[in-house]
Amino acid sequence: MSAKTGKEYVQRLKEAKNNVYIHGEKVEDVTEHPAFKNVIRSMADLYDLQYEKPEKMLYNSPTTGNKVGVTFMEPKTVEDLIKRREAIMEWQRYSGGLMGRSPDYLNANVMAMGAAHQFYAEGDPMFAENAKKYAEYARENDLSLTHTLIHPQINRAKAQYEQKDANVALHVVKKTDEGVIVDGVRLLATQGAITDEIIVFPSTVKKAGELDDPYSLAFAIPNNTPGLKFICRESFDYGRNEFDHPLGSRFEEGDAIVCFENVLVPWDRIFILENSSICNRAYRETNAVVHMAHQVVAKDIAKTEFVLGVALSIMDAIGIDGFQHVQDKGTEIMLTLEIMKSHLYRAEHQAKLDRWGMMTPDYAALDAARNWYPRIYPRLAEIIRILGASGLMGIPTQADFENEEIGALLNRAVQGKNLEGYERVQLFRLAWDLTMSAFGSRQTHYEYYFFGDPVRMGMTYFNNYDKEPFKQMVQEFLKRTKKSKPNFVKA
Ligand SMILES: Cc1cc2nc3c(=O)[nH]c(=O)nc-3n(C[C@H](O)[C@H](O)[C@H](O)COP(=O)(O)OP(=O)(O)OC[C@H]3O[C@@H](n4cnc5c(N)ncnc54)[C@H](O)[C@@H]3O)c2cc1C
């Protein structure tokens, strides 16, 4: 098969009849349901874009020769890495970086899993073969994927096996000739309702000990596997038009709690089984986390460009661009953008071939970027709020403008320096949906927790950082002091 079109994506979802629940009801057809149909249309647009820009987004499959997505391509050279990122950017610019789990994110994950499949042989040679075949299968069928890494949030002070009801979490129940029966809950599958398959992997951040082996596994199954249920949070797409909710009506990906009720995972879909040690090392040693971070930094750049565009448009619209503090806030966003671009440049141009044969970006550059962006993104949202002020609440709807009694009055009342009232409100509704609506608030929360808990990511970063040269530098400086310790303070 080749890369899929938007139509094929929708058709597959329609036929799969995945077990999706929302607002207390089972969803018959996600492609028709108000909570999902708009974001499904956006996802379909992404898949169609592959055929609108084939020179950027498609390449010849190494196994079948078919045209498949560049976001699945194993990079062998720096040029390949750049080609991957340019394809990623095409998708990211479509949504202004607002679809955090667009297919490129997990395509990077499975691509690295396939290239580094030998890593999984440590558990069983069959698991390496499974990883290789699954990556090929995902690429050749252009699977859309969701993922879940986190155990339920019961008592974070205890290991999984110590929890008062330890089997709430996804765990191995038994092994049969067909495969492994698993049961329990995982969090939090963004796009769970609108994808073909789920990959269950360990956390990239939280490490487990041997007693957590029953909870330590990695596998992939179709979302319509019997016993698998996606329980979605309430939708932030309120069914309003694109003027009223410009982002929520297009890019509401949805987040789901995933329940496995005695689900059979076939043997050929298992990558890690009951092995906390392999789980703890999987993302780092396969370099999957590096290729995912490469995608994430590209996404962050597209998102920052979009935020900057909104901030500058607000400045123009209400004539505040000449004020010193306003310019300084614009500068903060510009600096964020340029710093992220520098991280990306360094990551790509200092890339090296890894032991699996993948051209792998410089992790230090990406690790710094992925630790920094969650800390800075809430500030970007805050800047939009500070600049927009009352304009973010003076936001009548499309229906108000259409009302014959008040429409013309409104258009005059809410005019801006360079915009008619209708266009000014359109812009400010965008700024509101980016930062303050339920959709916008989730974006800020999402960015903070995108790659894991930033506090623990920061602790890991601190612990792994090579601190000695800096301490040494200071020691050598101190040694150059021409004074010596006075006799009376000598021990
Ligand atoms: C919008 C959104 C979408 C998401 N989408 C996905 C997805 O698609 N797939 C997926 O797998 N996951 C997803 N996640 C989950 C995400 O990976 C987690 O939120 C993240 O890893 C943090 O884990 P947690 O939520 O369990 O936080 P917790 O670990 O429960 O942390 C809660 C608080 O306690 C503190 N804390 C807890 N334990 C410790 C400790 N040992 N030391 C110090 N502090 C501690 C944390 O710093 C934090 O402040 C999503 C999350 C959000 C918010």
XYZ file of C-alpha atoms and ligand atoms in Angstrom:
544
model
C 0.000 0.000 0.000
C 0.954 3.649 -0.310
C 0.534 6.635 1.965
C -3.136 7.105 2.623
C -5.391 9.944 1.521
C -7.724 11.855 3.804
C -10.649 9.908 2.393
C -8.976 6.583 3.167
C -8.176 7.774 6.709
C -11.856 8.603 7.333
C -13.096 5.394 5.718
C -10.783 3.281 7.854
C -12.019 4.945 11.042
C -15.618 4.467 9.957
C -15.101 0.763 9.315
C -13.030 0.122 12.447
C -15.862 0.996 14.841
C -13.433 1.502 17.713
C -14.832 1.363 21.241
C -15.041 5.074 21.986
C -17.084 6.610 24.789
C -17.764 10.299 25.372
C -20.262 12.291 27.443
C -21.585 9.032 28.901
C -22.361 7.377 25.577
C -20.774 4.896 23.208
C -19.971 6.533 19.885
C -21.420 4.731 16.880
C -19.343 6.501 14.236
C -16.591 8.922 15.275
C -16.456 10.395 11.781
C -20.021 11.704 12.211
C -19.898 12.566 15.911
C -19.761 16.312 16.757
C -16.890 15.796 19.220
C -14.628 14.243 16.594
C -15.765 14.991 13.061
C -13.994 18.364 12.769
C -10.617 17.208 14.009
C -11.003 14.136 11.786
C -11.424 16.532 8.868
C -8.190 18.285 9.896
C -6.381 14.949 10.126
C -7.745 14.065 6.680
C -6.331 17.358 5.388
C -2.918 16.350 6.761
C -3.044 13.044 4.918
C -4.162 14.787 1.711
C -1.267 17.222 2.045
C 1.073 14.269 1.459
C -0.322 14.052 -2.077
C -0.480 17.826 -2.588
C 3.245 18.075 -1.809
C 4.569 14.651 -2.783
C 8.088 15.931 -3.453
C 8.335 16.947 0.201
C 6.130 14.407 1.924
C 6.484 11.086 0.079
C 9.378 8.779 -0.741
C 9.820 5.310 -2.192
C 9.414 2.578 0.388
C 12.677 0.633 0.854
C 10.740 -2.659 0.879
C 7.894 -2.234 -1.653
C 8.905 0.817 -3.694
C 5.472 2.295 -3.017
C 5.111 5.983 -2.199
C 5.046 6.206 1.605
C 5.280 9.079 4.113
C 8.639 10.795 4.646
C 7.813 11.025 8.358
C 8.413 7.229 8.450
C 11.753 7.477 6.646
C 14.858 6.155 8.441
C 17.432 8.957 8.142
C 20.860 7.846 6.938
C 22.297 11.315 6.251
C 21.924 14.856 7.562
C 20.014 15.615 4.346
C 17.542 12.859 5.261
C 17.065 14.420 8.686
C 16.381 17.789 7.116
C 13.981 16.160 4.658
C 12.135 14.549 7.566
C 11.908 17.877 9.368
C 10.692 19.724 6.279
C 7.870 17.178 5.900
C 7.087 17.548 9.620
C 6.990 21.329 9.163
C 4.458 21.027 6.344
C 2.087 19.306 8.738
C 2.895 21.575 11.677
C 2.342 24.803 9.772
C -1.100 23.569 8.736
C -2.283 23.789 12.378
C 0.155 26.378 13.738
C 1.660 23.564 15.817
C -1.658 23.070 17.596
C -2.067 19.372 16.848
C 0.515 18.037 19.253
C -0.031 14.418 18.306
C -0.310 14.795 14.544
C 0.903 11.563 12.912
C 4.538 12.708 12.565
C 5.049 12.402 16.351
C 4.455 8.674 16.653
C 5.757 7.986 13.152
C 9.127 9.089 14.550
C 8.656 6.654 17.419
C 7.914 3.608 15.251
C 10.554 4.587 12.706
C 13.223 4.455 15.439
C 11.711 1.254 16.823
C 12.139 -0.379 13.420
C 15.688 0.873 12.862
C 16.781 -0.132 16.365
C 14.751 -3.348 16.436
C 17.743 -5.390 17.611
C 17.492 -3.627 20.969
C 14.293 -5.571 21.668
C 16.067 -8.920 21.156
C 17.401 -8.582 24.698
C 13.968 -9.733 25.932
C 13.439 -12.342 23.192
C 14.747 -12.533 19.597
C 11.090 -12.681 18.489
C 10.491 -9.196 19.945
C 13.163 -7.698 17.681
C 11.504 -9.260 14.655
C 8.131 -7.950 15.878
C 9.485 -4.409 16.205
C 10.951 -4.510 12.700
C 7.787 -5.902 11.133
C 5.506 -3.506 12.993
C 7.477 -0.443 11.877
C 7.222 -1.686 8.280
C 3.527 -2.406 8.674
C 2.867 1.072 10.118
C 4.797 2.726 7.286
C 3.308 0.667 4.442
C -0.249 1.144 5.755
C 0.298 4.736 6.897
C -1.240 3.857 10.258
C -2.474 6.668 12.459
C -1.366 5.976 16.009
C -2.122 6.971 19.567
C 0.048 6.044 22.527
C -0.164 5.580 26.231
C 2.754 5.585 28.637
C 1.444 6.479 32.087
C -0.038 4.448 34.962
C -3.172 5.794 36.672
C -2.575 8.691 39.063
C -3.369 6.907 42.339
C -0.480 7.347 44.751
C 2.662 8.724 43.174
C 4.633 8.234 46.418
C 4.527 4.475 45.840
C 5.785 2.135 43.133
C 3.158 0.464 40.987
C 3.261 -2.904 42.808
C 2.780 -1.090 46.159
C -0.495 0.629 45.166
C -3.532 -0.219 47.314
C -5.273 -1.608 44.219
C -2.228 -2.425 42.151
C -4.113 -4.152 39.355
C -5.949 -0.976 38.336
C -2.888 -0.318 36.203
C -2.310 -2.196 32.951
C -0.594 -5.481 33.751
C 0.025 -8.946 32.397
C -2.679 -11.453 33.398
C -1.506 -14.605 31.627
C 0.203 -15.944 28.556
C -1.592 -18.215 26.089
C -0.636 -19.840 22.782
C -2.130 -16.867 20.932
C -0.532 -14.137 22.957
C -0.578 -12.256 26.233
C -3.755 -11.299 28.091
C -3.487 -7.829 29.620
C -5.896 -5.981 31.874
C -6.047 -2.548 33.489
C -5.860 1.140 32.762
C -3.378 3.493 31.107
C -3.293 7.282 30.635
C -3.688 9.454 28.589
C -4.191 8.680 24.921
C -4.452 11.923 22.972
C -6.208 11.187 19.656
C -7.302 7.814 21.078
C -10.709 8.134 19.415
C -9.466 9.112 15.977
C -6.609 6.746 15.209
C -6.117 3.224 13.862
C -3.884 1.653 16.501
C -2.467 2.207 19.964
C 1.119 1.712 21.017
C 1.660 0.999 24.676
C 5.123 1.905 25.832
C 6.901 2.700 29.112
C 7.208 6.284 30.297
C 10.172 8.194 28.895
C 10.748 9.738 32.347
C 9.436 7.525 35.154
C 11.652 4.533 35.875
C 10.484 1.256 37.401
C 12.108 -1.444 39.556
C 12.006 -5.230 39.147
C 8.902 -5.628 41.311
C 7.067 -3.574 38.698
C 7.879 -6.127 35.975
C 4.223 -7.210 35.569
C 3.449 -3.615 34.560
C 6.499 -3.251 32.316
C 5.606 -3.990 28.722
C 5.397 -2.564 25.243
C 3.060 -3.621 22.459
C 0.791 -2.323 19.692
C -2.762 -3.359 18.812
C -5.622 -2.056 16.654
C -7.965 0.320 18.455
C -10.903 -1.981 17.745
C -9.362 -4.951 19.556
C -12.053 -6.614 21.705
C -11.933 -5.423 25.316
C -10.176 -2.134 24.518
C -12.122 0.998 25.457
C -11.294 4.684 24.992
C -13.091 6.857 27.537
C -12.714 10.419 26.298
C -12.822 13.599 28.312
C -15.527 16.109 27.421
C -14.944 17.699 24.064
C -13.686 21.260 23.740
C -15.169 21.420 20.258
C -18.524 22.870 21.167
C -19.881 22.595 17.651
C -19.490 26.312 17.043
C -18.460 27.783 13.709
C -14.871 28.584 12.718
C -15.324 32.309 13.394
C -16.428 31.703 16.995
C -14.000 28.906 17.864
C -11.316 29.072 15.193
C -9.096 26.457 16.829
C -11.414 24.288 18.930
C -13.568 23.741 15.851
C -10.605 22.375 13.910
C -7.876 20.904 16.103
C -9.516 19.424 19.212
C -7.542 16.179 19.393
C -9.256 14.769 22.500
C -7.621 12.875 25.369
C -8.755 9.452 26.538
C -8.355 7.123 29.470
C -7.613 3.705 28.007
C -9.153 0.593 29.572
C -7.971 -2.873 28.675
C -10.417 -5.549 29.791
C -8.666 -8.891 29.412
C -7.356 -7.886 26.030
C -5.446 -10.431 23.947
C -2.231 -9.004 22.524
C -0.975 -11.410 19.823
C 2.628 -12.575 20.231
C 3.726 -10.818 17.061
C 2.658 -7.479 18.548
C 4.764 -7.706 21.730
C 8.037 -5.745 21.944
C 8.821 -5.856 25.671
C 7.333 -8.233 28.208
C 7.602 -8.043 32.003
C 10.976 -6.389 31.976
C 11.377 -3.068 33.804
C 15.069 -2.851 32.957
C 14.425 -2.950 29.187
C 11.502 -0.552 29.621
C 13.660 1.928 31.509
C 16.174 1.999 28.658
C 13.974 1.571 25.585
C 13.379 5.169 24.528
C 16.934 6.311 25.149
C 18.898 3.340 23.817
C 16.881 3.061 20.612
C 17.173 6.844 20.171
C 13.386 6.986 19.678
C 13.272 9.828 22.181
C 15.811 11.769 20.096
C 13.821 11.460 16.870
C 10.595 12.307 18.708
C 12.305 15.349 20.236
C 13.402 16.362 16.714
C 9.739 16.328 15.660
C 8.693 18.144 18.846
C 11.197 20.969 18.386
C 9.961 21.460 14.806
C 6.398 21.551 16.191
C 7.449 24.064 18.857
C 8.969 26.300 16.182
C 5.760 26.250 14.124
C 3.755 26.978 17.272
C 5.983 29.875 18.308
C 5.758 31.333 14.794
C 1.981 31.182 15.086
C 1.945 32.785 18.557
C 4.277 35.518 17.305
C 1.987 36.176 14.345
C -0.995 36.523 16.677
C 0.906 38.850 19.050
C 2.118 41.098 16.221
C -1.369 41.211 14.680
C -2.853 42.272 18.034
C -0.230 45.013 18.320
C -1.154 46.320 14.868
C -4.888 45.983 15.448
C -5.029 48.223 18.510
C -2.012 50.413 17.883
C 0.150 49.286 20.796
C 3.268 48.295 18.845
C 5.064 51.558 19.696
C 4.979 51.029 23.451
C 8.261 49.945 24.975
C 6.972 47.086 27.152
C 4.817 45.796 24.291
C 7.847 45.657 22.010
C 9.781 43.906 24.758
C 7.080 41.248 25.005
C 7.213 40.796 21.234
C 10.966 40.406 21.617
C 10.466 37.657 24.201
C 8.504 35.617 21.655
C 11.021 36.373 18.900
C 13.906 35.267 21.136
C 12.057 32.043 21.934
C 11.625 31.380 18.235
C 15.238 32.106 17.352
C 16.595 30.056 20.267
C 14.463 27.062 19.266
C 15.664 27.397 15.659
C 19.259 27.425 16.886
C 18.690 24.256 18.902
C 17.245 22.616 15.796
C 20.142 23.745 13.606
C 22.717 22.422 16.063
C 20.784 19.173 16.462
C 20.736 18.540 12.713
C 24.223 19.746 11.845
C 25.936 17.875 14.663
C 23.986 14.695 13.953
C 25.863 11.390 13.971
C 25.184 7.869 12.809
C 24.110 5.799 15.809
C 24.845 2.126 16.389
C 21.596 1.196 14.626
C 22.633 3.026 11.437
C 20.282 5.992 11.912
C 21.524 9.530 11.398
C 20.614 10.805 14.836
C 20.341 14.467 15.808
C 22.569 15.840 18.552
C 20.666 14.908 21.700
C 22.206 17.625 23.884
C 20.671 20.326 21.683
C 17.249 18.673 21.591
C 17.276 17.735 25.261
C 17.920 21.357 26.221
C 15.103 22.506 23.914
C 12.591 19.929 25.158
C 13.364 20.840 28.754
C 13.126 24.567 28.095
C 10.003 24.927 25.966
C 7.559 23.634 28.637
C 8.959 26.300 30.953
C 8.622 29.141 28.445
C 5.345 28.289 26.686
C 3.068 29.418 29.583
C 4.811 32.796 29.337
C 3.983 33.036 25.608
C 0.314 32.451 26.410
C 0.535 35.045 29.179
C 1.960 37.619 26.758
C -1.002 37.155 24.417
C -3.344 37.704 27.362
C -1.483 40.824 28.525
C -1.479 42.351 25.046
C -5.106 41.469 24.259
C -6.525 42.796 27.562
C -10.269 43.552 27.357
C -10.197 42.769 23.666
C -10.059 39.090 24.628
C -13.405 39.379 26.378
C -15.064 41.830 23.996
C -15.564 39.072 21.494
C -19.100 38.875 20.086
C -19.995 35.880 17.961
C -20.697 35.424 14.262
C -24.404 35.405 15.149
C -24.115 38.850 16.777
C -22.647 40.289 13.588
C -25.379 38.601 11.554
C -28.116 40.160 13.696
C -29.708 43.002 11.716
C -30.324 45.139 14.784
C -26.833 45.027 16.277
C -24.524 43.762 13.515
C -23.619 47.127 11.966
C -23.437 48.781 15.382
C -21.001 46.113 16.561
C -18.878 46.296 13.451
C -18.309 49.984 14.220
C -17.997 49.601 18.001
C -15.229 47.005 17.976
C -13.195 48.340 15.068
C -9.428 48.447 15.403
C -6.691 50.733 14.147
C -6.362 48.873 10.864
C -9.364 46.527 10.914
C -13.147 46.604 10.670
C -14.923 45.345 13.798
C -15.701 41.953 12.278
C -12.073 41.271 11.316
C -10.761 42.589 14.629
C -13.031 40.225 16.567
C -12.003 37.378 14.286
C -8.377 38.010 15.281
C -9.135 38.389 18.980
C -11.271 35.261 19.015
C -8.259 33.454 17.603
C -6.049 34.879 20.374
C -8.653 33.855 22.969
C -8.949 30.318 21.564
C -5.177 30.041 21.516
C -4.740 30.912 25.177
C -7.924 31.266 27.234
C -10.764 29.054 26.008
C -10.964 25.451 27.195
C -9.028 24.574 24.035
C -6.407 27.262 24.705
C -5.986 26.380 28.396
C -5.443 22.767 27.431
C -2.736 23.861 25.000
C -0.821 25.519 27.850
C -1.291 22.463 30.069
C -0.315 20.195 27.185
C 2.901 22.040 26.462
C 3.871 21.864 30.124
C 3.387 18.092 30.317
C 4.065 17.273 26.670
C 7.163 15.132 27.152
C 6.582 14.205 30.792
C 6.766 15.984 34.141
C 9.163 18.919 33.568
C 10.269 18.810 37.209
C 11.515 15.245 36.962
C 12.808 15.821 33.441
C 14.772 18.749 34.895
C 16.122 16.590 37.726
C 17.293 13.975 35.222
C 18.796 16.727 33.116
C 20.700 18.118 36.100
C 21.935 14.679 37.169
C 23.115 13.714 33.689
C 24.748 17.023 32.857
C 28.541 16.924 32.812
C 29.177 19.406 35.629
C 32.847 18.672 36.290
C 34.418 20.966 33.657
C 32.643 23.970 35.143
C 33.585 23.187 38.713
C 37.116 22.566 37.509
C 37.183 25.917 35.719
C 36.274 27.702 38.947
C 38.800 25.691 40.947
C 41.535 26.692 38.528
C 40.495 30.319 38.711
C 40.581 30.237 42.517
C 44.005 28.617 42.434
C 45.305 31.617 40.469
C 44.617 33.882 43.496
C 47.923 35.467 44.442
C 47.125 35.496 48.169
C 47.602 32.344 50.251
C 45.564 31.129 53.193
C 46.629 32.968 56.401
C 48.470 30.776 58.922
C 45.958 31.230 61.695
C 43.090 29.704 59.575
C 45.180 26.668 58.638
C 43.998 23.523 60.420
C -3.100 17.439 27.572
C -2.311 16.212 27.862
C -2.165 15.249 26.872
C -1.439 14.088 27.119
N -1.324 13.136 26.137
C -0.679 11.986 26.392
C -0.567 10.948 25.411
O -1.014 11.103 24.285
N 0.035 9.794 25.751
C 0.563 9.592 26.999
O 1.100 8.530 27.244
N 0.501 10.550 27.932
C -0.104 11.734 27.683
N -0.193 12.692 28.644
C 0.326 12.383 29.974
C 1.690 13.006 30.227
O 2.682 12.175 29.696
C 1.805 13.151 31.755
O 0.921 14.172 32.150
C 3.182 13.472 32.239
O 4.057 12.434 31.944
C 3.197 13.698 33.743
O 2.719 12.548 34.393
P 1.424 12.603 35.313
O 0.369 13.398 34.624
O 1.120 11.223 35.685
O 1.874 13.484 36.563
P 2.225 12.952 38.000
O 3.394 12.043 37.914
O 1.028 12.379 38.651
O 2.666 14.303 38.729
C 1.722 15.183 39.404
C 2.531 16.220 40.194
O 3.271 15.571 41.235
C 4.668 15.785 41.090
N 5.354 14.491 41.309
C 4.844 13.249 41.132
N 5.780 12.320 41.404
C 6.895 12.977 41.738
C 8.217 12.567 42.115
N 8.569 11.274 42.189
N 9.144 13.521 42.380
C 8.814 14.839 42.278
N 7.580 15.281 41.940
C 6.635 14.367 41.676
C 4.875 16.259 39.651
O 6.001 17.136 39.549
C 3.550 16.968 39.334
O 3.617 18.299 39.751
C -0.876 13.877 28.400
C -1.008 14.862 29.387
C -1.703 16.013 29.127
C -1.826 17.035 30.227
